Amino acid sequence: MKRLILLSFILFLSATFLQAQMSDSQVLQYVQSEMAKGTSQQVIGIELTKRGVTQSQVERIKKQVEKEKAKGGTSVSSTSAQSRAHTLPANMQKVDSLNYPSAAQMANQKGITGREIFGKNIFNQKNLSFTPSANLPTPENYILGPGDEVIIDIWGASQVTFRETISPEGDIVIDRIGPVHLNGMSIKAANAYVQQKFSSVYSGVSGMDDTNMGGASQIKLTLGQIRTIQIDVMGEVVTPGTYSLSSLSSVFHALYTAGGVNDIGSMREIQLYRNGKLVESVDIYQHIMYGKSSGNIRLSDGDIIIVPPYISLVGISGKVKRPMFYEMNSDETITDLINYAGGFTGDAYLDEITLNRKTGGYNKVFTLPSTDFGNFILQDEDSITVGTGLNLYENEAVVMGAVFRPGSYGIGGDIKTIKELIDKAGGLKEDAFVNRAVLSREKDDLTREVVAINLANLLSGKSSDIVLRKNDTLNIAFNTVLLDLGNLEIFGEVNYPGTYSYGEKTSIEDLIIMAGGLKGSASTVKVDVSRRIINPASTEASNQIAKIFTFEMKNGLIVDGNSEFELKPYDQVFVRRSPGYIEQRNVILDGEVLFPGAYALEEKDERLSDVVRRAGNLTKYAYTQGARLVRTRTEEELAQYRKTMQDIAARNAKDSISDELAEFEKYYAVGIELDKAIANPRSEYDLVLKPGDKLIIPEYDNTITIIGEVMYPNTVLYKKGEKVSYYIDLAGGYSDQAQKKKAYIVYMNGRVTKVKGSNKDAIQPGCSIIVPSKEKRNRMSVGEMVSIGTSVTSMASVVALLINSLTN
């Protein structure tokens, strides 16, 4: 029967668990909202479980809330101002604020073949639109046309300003002068023309004003609001068509507006036609590589930009700074390509390169010397590989071992012999073994030979010095190479356990000092030393593995055992933990006790009633039947939980445990009956506490929550003696999908029981009545059921901890 109740409970929750999981901010908002409504912690926990929220997620949110409170910051649901990005309109951007893309960014545009082509995405950069600046002085070569606003300022003897827009006929009309035709004139020419026209009324620089009172006047024409022009962008662009642009726009801005050059478009020969004639051929590489903007000329109304297909694409790989594809003109050479690629890297082989060429028949391979780089013309689909230089040295000698500066040295100059090499390496160390050094030397057939050298004789002049050859390696051993000086190890209750270098006459006390001294938990009555069995003359196997020595210490000195004991290589020292050293073990009481907070356990078998009594006993508002205990799993319990879940999955191949369900819960709820524990101290109801336990004693909650398959899920007042049917009626009765016989009750302390119609005592204050659904749900794995069941029993406790963090 108990199994049936648990299975019904798990099946209902498993169906709701399949819903989409709430985000952290949604969980926090929901908990805060339900707290404001007065919803019980138990109901909040059940609802969160139904919505797919895990216990570990609630625990994570709790830690985040506590962290934000410690910093004095906002809650996790607040929105960062940095997440709101604002973009200025194109006509508000300034050229000097644009960030030009790097060569690597420009290469990020891949064509239809997936090849990276240099410069292809220069017109796809959000921050590089080539928008003309509205703050520049009026260019003198700007050609006026219908729609342009001109400003004529007169100052000096007369103070007058005229603002007129050029009509479609190309005129402006000035009072007392009449029509003035400006269409097709440059700003410079228009200025001269206006001064001449106005001389009939104003005397120009030295003329009379309109009141004829004498004096000089100055006249100047400038550009006000500029007109809009229409241009056509055709050919191999992303979005060909007709575009309306500012009359200050250039070729580059038009290409940007059209989405840039497409996969097969040319970057090297973009054509600008004006009045049916080719006026400019634009090479984008000249702008990217050398900063030349001569081809980026100002557009006129009716201009046509045509982007033809690319001329030729050539790839370069290997040891260059920008290996990728480049569009090449028909007369460009390997030298040009290498310049576009940023030049060679430091380890490139400079004398020759390999070029592969597709001919339409058999492919060809060219090995080209550096002398041909400047005259070899490249073709479409050529592929060049720049190799790596040889990783060999023509004059290297290496010295290793007992010298002060071991390493590689160049043969030549003041390093020609073994003695000179040792001197250059700082000389021999004091512990160098001079009776025999080893010189490894390369023979003509590249095999190696070993030459034994008596360094003592060589350095003293008793034997001849040896001339070095390339790739010689001199190895000078240390004296200790003939001694087996193994390290010492120390374990246990010292500050820095680990491995330490052996030294003669090292005592146990010395090693303890090197390890930072004893911890407060160290035992001074038992220190063990394990010594390795070493017997080079042995002729038979021994049953003994190690030799053990035991010592007692006082004031840091050996008092029991051989006080003259010295450690030997490979000795291991074990400092034991004292049985009289016990760290404090704390539990937490929260809620309706007189003095809530953390309490240290006095005895290993301290119980619920003991710690409640030490906390000043319960307040008059305490609801003991709703008290719950939250316990932290130990490492062993987590390991056992993991093994159980794996065993369940292994027994049924169809059962699978998702990554989220496999996140083992750190906390779990322990069902307790605090009222019985207090009434019967040291009885079976009086639970023995463990370190890290948290006892939560809530206030009295006289509500009952009805959820699930009822007509109107509701929270109502508790009425003593009423059966389940009474509360179901207050929720509008069962729905059509209700499984009446499967209904169950979840109490505040985490206990679950099946509804029994005649049991009036089953309903307790603060509990929840849950009615499952008849609808068929997707079958969940056994592992998921176990995981969900475990999570549900402890979810309310974790929610309580979160609420406590929010309210404190």
mmCIF file with all atom_site columns, C-alpha atoms in Angstrom, residues 607 677 680-688:
data_model
loop_
_atom_site.group_PDB
_atom_site.id
_atom_site.type_symbol
_atom_site.label_atom_id
_atom_site.label_alt_id
_atom_site.label_comp_id
_atom_site.label_asym_id
_atom_site.label_entity_id
_atom_site.label_seq_id
_atom_site.pdbx_PDB_ins_code
_atom_site.Cartn_x
_atom_site.Cartn_y
_atom_site.Cartn_z
_atom_site.occupancy
_atom_site.B_iso_or_equiv
_atom_site.pdbx_formal_charge
_atom_site.auth_seq_id
_atom_site.auth_comp_id
_atom_site.auth_asym_id
_atom_site.auth_atom_id
_atom_site.pdbx_PDB_model_num
ATOM 1  C CA . ARG A 1 607 ? 18.828 15.004 20.057 1.00 0.00 ? 607 ARG A CA 1
ATOM 2  C CA . ALA A 1 677 ? 10.068 14.217 20.385 1.00 0.00 ? 677 ALA A CA 1
ATOM 3  C CA . ASN A 1 680 ? 9.143  11.947 24.915 1.00 0.00 ? 680 ASN A CA 1
ATOM 4  C CA . PRO A 1 681 ? 12.823 12.926 25.255 1.00 0.00 ? 681 PRO A CA 1
ATOM 5  C CA . ARG A 1 682 ? 15.340 10.270 24.228 1.00 0.00 ? 682 ARG A CA 1
ATOM 6  C CA . SER A 1 683 ? 12.564 8.209  22.643 1.00 0.00 ? 683 SER A CA 1
ATOM 7  C CA . GLU A 1 684 ? 12.473 6.852  19.099 1.00 0.00 ? 684 GLU A CA 1
ATOM 8  C CA . TYR A 1 685 ? 10.748 10.111 18.032 1.00 0.00 ? 685 TYR A CA 1
ATOM 9  C CA . ASP A 1 686 ? 13.659 12.162 19.356 1.00 0.00 ? 686 ASP A CA 1
ATOM 10 C CA . LEU A 1 687 ? 15.989 12.216 16.344 1.00 0.00 ? 687 LEU A CA 1
ATOM 11 C CA . VAL A 1 688 ? 19.774 12.197 16.874 1.00 0.00 ? 688 VAL A CA 1
#
